[in-house]
Tab-separated table of C-alpha atoms in Angstrom:
chain	number	residue	atom	x	y	z
A	398	MET	CA	37.285	94.246	-77.086
A	399	GLN	CA	34.081	94.125	-79.111
A	400	PRO	CA	30.466	94.036	-77.908
A	401	THR	CA	28.932	90.606	-77.555
A	402	THR	CA	25.670	92.054	-78.896
A	403	ALA	CA	25.405	95.087	-81.178
A	404	LEU	CA	22.324	97.113	-82.064
A	405	GLN	CA	19.615	95.163	-83.904
A	406	LEU	CA	17.129	96.777	-86.275
A	407	ASP	CA	14.638	93.950	-85.705
A	408	GLN	CA	14.484	95.112	-82.059
A	409	TRP	CA	13.617	98.710	-82.920
A	410	ILE	CA	10.827	100.197	-80.785
A	411	GLN	CA	9.318	103.370	-82.290
A	412	LEU	CA	7.400	105.668	-79.946
A	413	GLN	CA	5.514	108.901	-80.364
A	414	GLN	CA	6.585	110.146	-76.925
A	415	CYS	CA	8.382	109.074	-73.770
A	416	GLU	CA	10.063	110.743	-70.832
A	417	SER	CA	13.565	109.676	-71.875
A	418	THR	CA	14.685	106.983	-74.315
A	419	ASN	CA	17.777	106.316	-72.174
A	420	GLU	CA	15.780	106.044	-68.965
A	421	LEU	CA	13.324	103.677	-70.643
A	422	LEU	CA	16.103	101.216	-71.485
A	423	LEU	CA	17.944	101.652	-68.190
A	424	SER	CA	14.875	101.067	-66.043
A	425	GLY	CA	13.418	98.168	-68.022
A	426	ASP	CA	14.459	94.585	-68.703
A	427	TYR	CA	15.186	95.038	-72.394
A	428	ALA	CA	17.333	92.619	-74.369
A	429	PRO	CA	20.757	93.668	-75.646
A	430	GLY	CA	20.491	95.116	-79.137
A	431	THR	CA	17.202	96.900	-78.405
A	432	ILE	CA	16.765	100.317	-80.044
A	433	VAL	CA	14.221	102.946	-78.996
A	434	THR	CA	13.369	106.124	-80.884
A	435	ALA	CA	10.827	108.771	-79.958
A	436	GLN	CA	9.452	111.801	-81.749
A	437	ASN	CA	9.189	113.658	-78.448
A	438	GLN	CA	10.905	113.480	-75.050
A	439	THR	CA	9.426	115.146	-71.996
A	440	SER	CA	12.377	114.649	-69.606
A	441	GLY	CA	15.460	114.206	-71.752
A	442	ARG	CA	18.830	114.709	-70.105
A	443	GLY	CA	22.442	115.256	-71.028
A	444	ARG	CA	25.727	114.516	-69.302
A	445	SER	CA	26.032	115.155	-65.536
A	446	GLY	CA	22.262	115.371	-65.149
A	447	ARG	CA	21.916	118.449	-67.322
A	448	ARG	CA	18.490	118.949	-68.855
A	449	TRP	CA	18.238	118.336	-72.595
A	450	ARG	CA	16.151	121.102	-74.131
A	451	GLN	CA	13.966	119.867	-76.933
A	452	SER	CA	13.941	121.255	-80.443
A	453	PRO	CA	10.612	122.972	-81.210
A	454	GLN	CA	10.481	121.193	-84.569
A	455	LYS	CA	11.839	117.827	-85.746
A	456	ALA	CA	14.415	116.077	-83.581
A	457	LEU	CA	15.952	112.627	-83.381
A	458	TYR	CA	15.808	110.921	-79.974
A	459	PHE	CA	17.555	107.574	-80.047
A	460	SER	CA	18.861	105.039	-77.518
A	461	GLY	CA	20.273	101.553	-77.973
A	462	ILE	CA	21.830	98.810	-75.829
A	463	TYR	CA	25.248	97.276	-76.427
A	464	ALA	CA	26.212	94.238	-74.341
A	465	TRP	CA	29.813	93.547	-73.290
A	466	GLN	CA	31.668	91.020	-71.171
A	467	GLU	CA	32.978	94.021	-69.190
A	468	PRO	CA	32.591	97.801	-69.471
A	469	PRO	CA	34.209	99.177	-72.639
A	470	GLY	CA	37.202	101.493	-72.454
A	471	PRO	CA	36.874	105.298	-72.437
A	472	LEU	CA	37.503	105.597	-76.170
A	473	PHE	CA	34.123	103.968	-76.826
A	474	SER	CA	32.374	107.229	-75.957
A	475	LEU	CA	34.513	109.123	-78.469
A	476	ALA	CA	33.897	106.425	-81.080
A	477	VAL	CA	30.134	106.863	-80.785
A	478	GLY	CA	30.466	110.572	-81.519
A	479	LEU	CA	32.674	109.925	-84.533
A	480	ALA	CA	30.281	107.259	-85.822
A	481	VAL	CA	27.290	109.623	-85.650
A	482	LEU	CA	29.261	112.337	-87.435
A	483	GLU	CA	30.331	109.936	-90.183
A	484	ALA	CA	26.768	108.686	-90.609
A	485	LEU	CA	25.489	112.232	-91.100
A	486	GLU	CA	28.228	113.090	-93.567
A	487	LYS	CA	28.050	109.873	-95.573
A	488	TRP	CA	24.280	109.596	-95.952
A	489	PRO	CA	23.738	111.055	-99.445
A	490	ALA	CA	20.393	112.674	-98.636
A	491	LEU	CA	22.041	114.927	-96.036
A	492	LYS	CA	24.965	116.045	-98.193
A	493	PRO	CA	23.708	119.661	-98.590
A	494	HIS	CA	23.458	120.024	-94.798
A	495	THR	CA	26.750	118.594	-93.539
A	496	PRO	CA	29.462	121.146	-94.473
A	497	GLY	CA	31.106	122.492	-91.338
A	498	LEU	CA	30.153	119.597	-89.065
A	499	GLY	CA	32.585	118.411	-86.430
A	500	LEU	CA	32.911	117.116	-82.878
A	501	LYS	CA	33.646	118.812	-79.581
A	502	TRP	CA	35.329	116.526	-77.089
A	503	PRO	CA	34.073	114.175	-75.924
A	504	ASN	CA	31.098	113.693	-78.240
A	505	ASP	CA	29.046	116.823	-78.902
A	506	LEU	CA	28.000	117.294	-82.523
A	507	ILE	CA	29.017	120.759	-83.692
A	508	ARG	CA	28.617	122.985	-86.719
A	509	ILE	CA	31.390	125.478	-87.487
A	510	ALA	CA	29.864	128.603	-89.037
A	511	ARG	CA	31.522	130.748	-91.674
A	512	ASP	CA	32.570	133.248	-89.000
A	513	ASN	CA	34.226	130.341	-87.082
A	514	SER	CA	31.589	130.425	-84.337
A	515	LEU	CA	30.212	127.116	-83.077
A	516	GLN	CA	26.691	125.725	-82.794
A	517	LYS	CA	25.747	122.532	-80.983
A	518	ILE	CA	23.386	120.445	-83.110
A	519	GLY	CA	23.395	117.309	-81.003
A	520	GLY	CA	24.739	115.451	-78.003
A	521	ILE	CA	25.426	111.936	-76.803
A	522	LEU	CA	24.877	110.412	-73.374
A	523	ILE	CA	26.253	106.947	-72.582
A	524	GLU	CA	25.091	105.232	-69.404
A	525	GLY	CA	25.589	101.699	-68.193
A	526	LYS	CA	24.370	98.984	-65.877
A	527	LEU	CA	25.132	95.365	-65.035
A	528	GLN	CA	22.367	93.012	-66.146
A	529	ASN	CA	22.417	89.209	-66.308
A	530	SER	CA	26.203	89.191	-65.731
A	531	MET	CA	26.723	91.380	-68.797
A	532	TRP	CA	27.561	95.068	-68.980
A	533	HIS	CA	24.921	97.037	-70.879
A	534	SER	CA	25.957	100.343	-72.425
A	535	VAL	CA	22.934	102.480	-73.250
A	536	VAL	CA	23.899	104.909	-76.003
A	537	GLY	CA	21.614	107.933	-76.184
A	538	ILE	CA	21.659	110.410	-79.060
A	539	GLY	CA	19.762	113.687	-79.276
A	540	LEU	CA	19.960	115.543	-82.588
A	541	ASN	CA	18.260	118.791	-83.594
A	542	TRP	CA	17.205	117.562	-87.008
A	543	GLN	CA	15.300	120.664	-88.061
A	544	GLY	CA	15.036	123.664	-85.762
A	545	ALA	CA	16.851	124.305	-82.478
A	546	PRO	CA	15.792	125.352	-78.982
A	547	GLU	CA	16.279	128.974	-78.014
A	548	ALA	CA	19.695	129.866	-76.666
A	549	SER	CA	20.112	130.064	-72.899
A	550	GLN	CA	22.722	131.682	-70.668
A	551	GLU	CA	23.513	128.154	-69.480
A	552	ASP	CA	24.707	127.161	-72.949
A	553	PRO	CA	28.492	127.068	-73.390
A	554	ILE	CA	27.747	126.845	-77.134
A	555	SER	CA	24.587	128.127	-78.797
A	556	PRO	CA	22.220	125.443	-80.100
A	557	GLY	CA	21.822	124.903	-83.823
A	558	ALA	CA	20.082	122.514	-86.201
A	559	LEU	CA	21.242	120.033	-88.800
A	560	ILE	CA	18.731	121.371	-91.322
A	561	SER	CA	18.186	125.092	-90.925
A	562	GLN	CA	14.867	126.753	-91.613
A	563	GLY	CA	14.411	127.719	-95.232
A	564	SER	CA	17.020	125.255	-96.484
A	565	GLN	CA	16.317	122.294	-98.715
A	566	LYS	CA	15.030	119.293	-96.796
A	567	ALA	CA	16.779	115.943	-96.676
A	568	ASN	CA	15.786	113.474	-99.373
A	569	PRO	CA	15.847	109.814	-98.252
A	570	ASP	CA	16.756	108.344	-101.646
A	571	ASN	CA	18.804	111.292	-102.976
A	572	ALA	CA	16.870	111.071	-106.228
A	573	ARG	CA	14.180	113.688	-105.591
A	574	GLU	CA	15.689	116.072	-103.089
A	575	GLY	CA	13.216	117.816	-100.814
A	576	GLN	CA	10.138	115.766	-101.706
A	577	ASP	CA	9.819	113.583	-98.608
A	578	PRO	CA	8.593	114.475	-95.096
A	579	GLU	CA	11.282	114.956	-92.483
A	580	SER	CA	9.868	112.194	-90.305
A	581	THR	CA	10.287	109.764	-93.206
A	582	SER	CA	13.836	110.880	-93.880
A	583	MET	CA	14.788	110.398	-90.234
A	584	GLN	CA	13.313	106.904	-90.223
A	585	GLN	CA	15.259	105.990	-93.337
A	586	PHE	CA	18.437	107.453	-91.856
A	587	LEU	CA	18.227	105.201	-88.784
A	588	PRO	CA	19.420	101.933	-90.415
A	589	PHE	CA	22.419	103.787	-91.835
A	590	LEU	CA	23.143	105.309	-88.433
A	591	VAL	CA	22.943	101.908	-86.722
A	592	GLU	CA	25.356	100.445	-89.272
A	593	ARG	CA	27.915	103.174	-88.530
A	594	LEU	CA	27.423	102.881	-84.756
A	595	ASN	CA	27.998	99.135	-84.850
A	596	ALA	CA	31.130	99.595	-86.940
A	597	GLY	CA	32.381	102.188	-84.462
A	598	ALA	CA	31.705	99.914	-81.485
A	599	ALA	CA	33.577	97.057	-83.133
A	600	GLY	CA	36.604	99.160	-84.112
A	601	TYR	CA	37.072	101.800	-81.425
A	602	GLN	CA	40.362	100.228	-80.321
A	603	ARG	CA	41.942	100.226	-83.778
A	604	PRO	CA	45.391	101.877	-83.812
A	605	ASP	CA	44.407	104.825	-86.017
A	606	PHE	CA	41.184	105.696	-84.187
A	607	LEU	CA	42.567	108.628	-82.189
A	608	ARG	CA	44.122	110.097	-85.322
A	609	ASP	CA	40.727	110.074	-87.045
A	610	TYR	CA	39.000	111.542	-84.001
A	611	LEU	CA	41.552	114.316	-83.502
A	612	ALA	CA	41.066	115.413	-87.098
A	613	ARG	CA	37.402	116.173	-86.338
A	614	ASP	CA	37.633	117.635	-82.814
A	615	VAL	CA	37.019	121.397	-82.933
A	616	LEU	CA	38.815	121.931	-79.601
A	617	GLN	CA	42.222	120.990	-80.950
A	618	GLN	CA	44.663	123.946	-80.908
A	619	ARG	CA	41.998	126.263	-79.500
A	620	LYS	CA	42.639	128.278	-76.361
A	621	VAL	CA	40.319	127.343	-73.497
A	622	ARG	CA	39.579	128.534	-69.980
A	623	LEU	CA	39.088	126.035	-67.152
A	624	GLN	CA	37.890	126.800	-63.655
A	625	GLU	CA	39.980	124.847	-61.131
A	626	GLY	CA	38.494	125.622	-57.710
A	627	ASN	CA	39.296	129.274	-57.074
A	628	GLU	CA	41.872	129.315	-59.848
A	629	THR	CA	41.254	130.031	-63.517
A	630	VAL	CA	43.498	128.179	-65.955
A	631	GLU	CA	43.965	129.255	-69.569
A	632	SER	CA	45.836	127.107	-72.045
A	633	ARG	CA	45.658	125.689	-75.549
A	634	VAL	CA	44.332	122.196	-76.291
A	635	SER	CA	47.160	120.032	-77.571
A	636	GLY	CA	45.674	116.560	-77.944
A	637	ILE	CA	43.868	113.561	-76.473
A	638	ASN	CA	45.660	110.751	-74.666
A	639	SER	CA	45.135	107.007	-74.944
A	640	GLU	CA	42.548	107.148	-72.125
A	641	GLY	CA	40.403	109.584	-74.087
A	642	SER	CA	41.261	112.543	-71.837
A	643	LEU	CA	41.802	116.045	-73.166
A	644	VAL	CA	45.379	117.313	-72.906
A	645	LEU	CA	46.320	120.995	-72.578
A	646	GLU	CA	49.669	122.551	-73.459
A	647	ASN	CA	50.311	123.403	-69.793
A	648	GLY	CA	50.110	119.712	-68.894
A	649	THR	CA	46.554	119.722	-67.515
A	650	ILE	CA	44.659	116.476	-68.168
A	651	ILE	CA	40.863	116.743	-68.343
A	652	SER	CA	39.049	113.431	-68.030
A	653	ASP	CA	35.729	114.700	-66.663
A	654	SER	CA	33.603	116.231	-69.410
A	655	ALA	CA	31.346	117.808	-66.772
A	656	ARG	CA	34.048	120.313	-65.818
A	657	HIS	CA	33.291	123.731	-67.226
A	658	LEU	CA	35.505	124.362	-70.224
A	659	GLU	CA	35.114	127.662	-72.062
A	660	ILE	CA	36.482	128.260	-75.544
A	661	ILE	CA	38.126	131.693	-75.656
A	662	GLN	CA	39.962	131.558	-78.995
């Protein structure tokens, strides 16, 4: 199944500030294909109602509407994460900043440090609603472009940034690295990102998709701890099934990304 309407750059709304780019599209009567970006969000949110803490410097806040005949399957969420990762890695201007990037199921954007520790540089929230007999998937992306919020005890993984302080800035045309403002480079990255997102939405049911995703998921073969009521379960991640659920070696199937999963090895 493919979307009946993909994201359209000629429907791109650029804002200085809003409460939440996702909420704006969910609460309004916007046409399928609409894209909203903002330089600042005052009430951003993540999965399960968690608050999205804003980067103190440059950040990318993006939402867009896909229209479908019916809600897409669960692999669509994973495909969005993989598409964002591929866009970051394949945009030439960001090449110096992408080593060590990966995904944490289902679609957190992660950097693996040299000491094998993890930093979360971005997250994805997909919400939906029925409008005019079509299912609208609102895809929200928050990315710490340059600079990250301070770490909190609530963070399962410490926040990080795509472009760290003191490193060379992204160059939009890859010809004069570091000579363009970050706001310009983000704007020029957006069409490339939309292209990759649309390709991911069209091909998330291809037979080799899970293979490609598994190769980038940092949870694979790691030992994790899961709180199951009063019981604590420890096991190693062994894969992802055809429904997009995480599979542990002990047979546990995790389909709800809101459940607290702690990496212990």
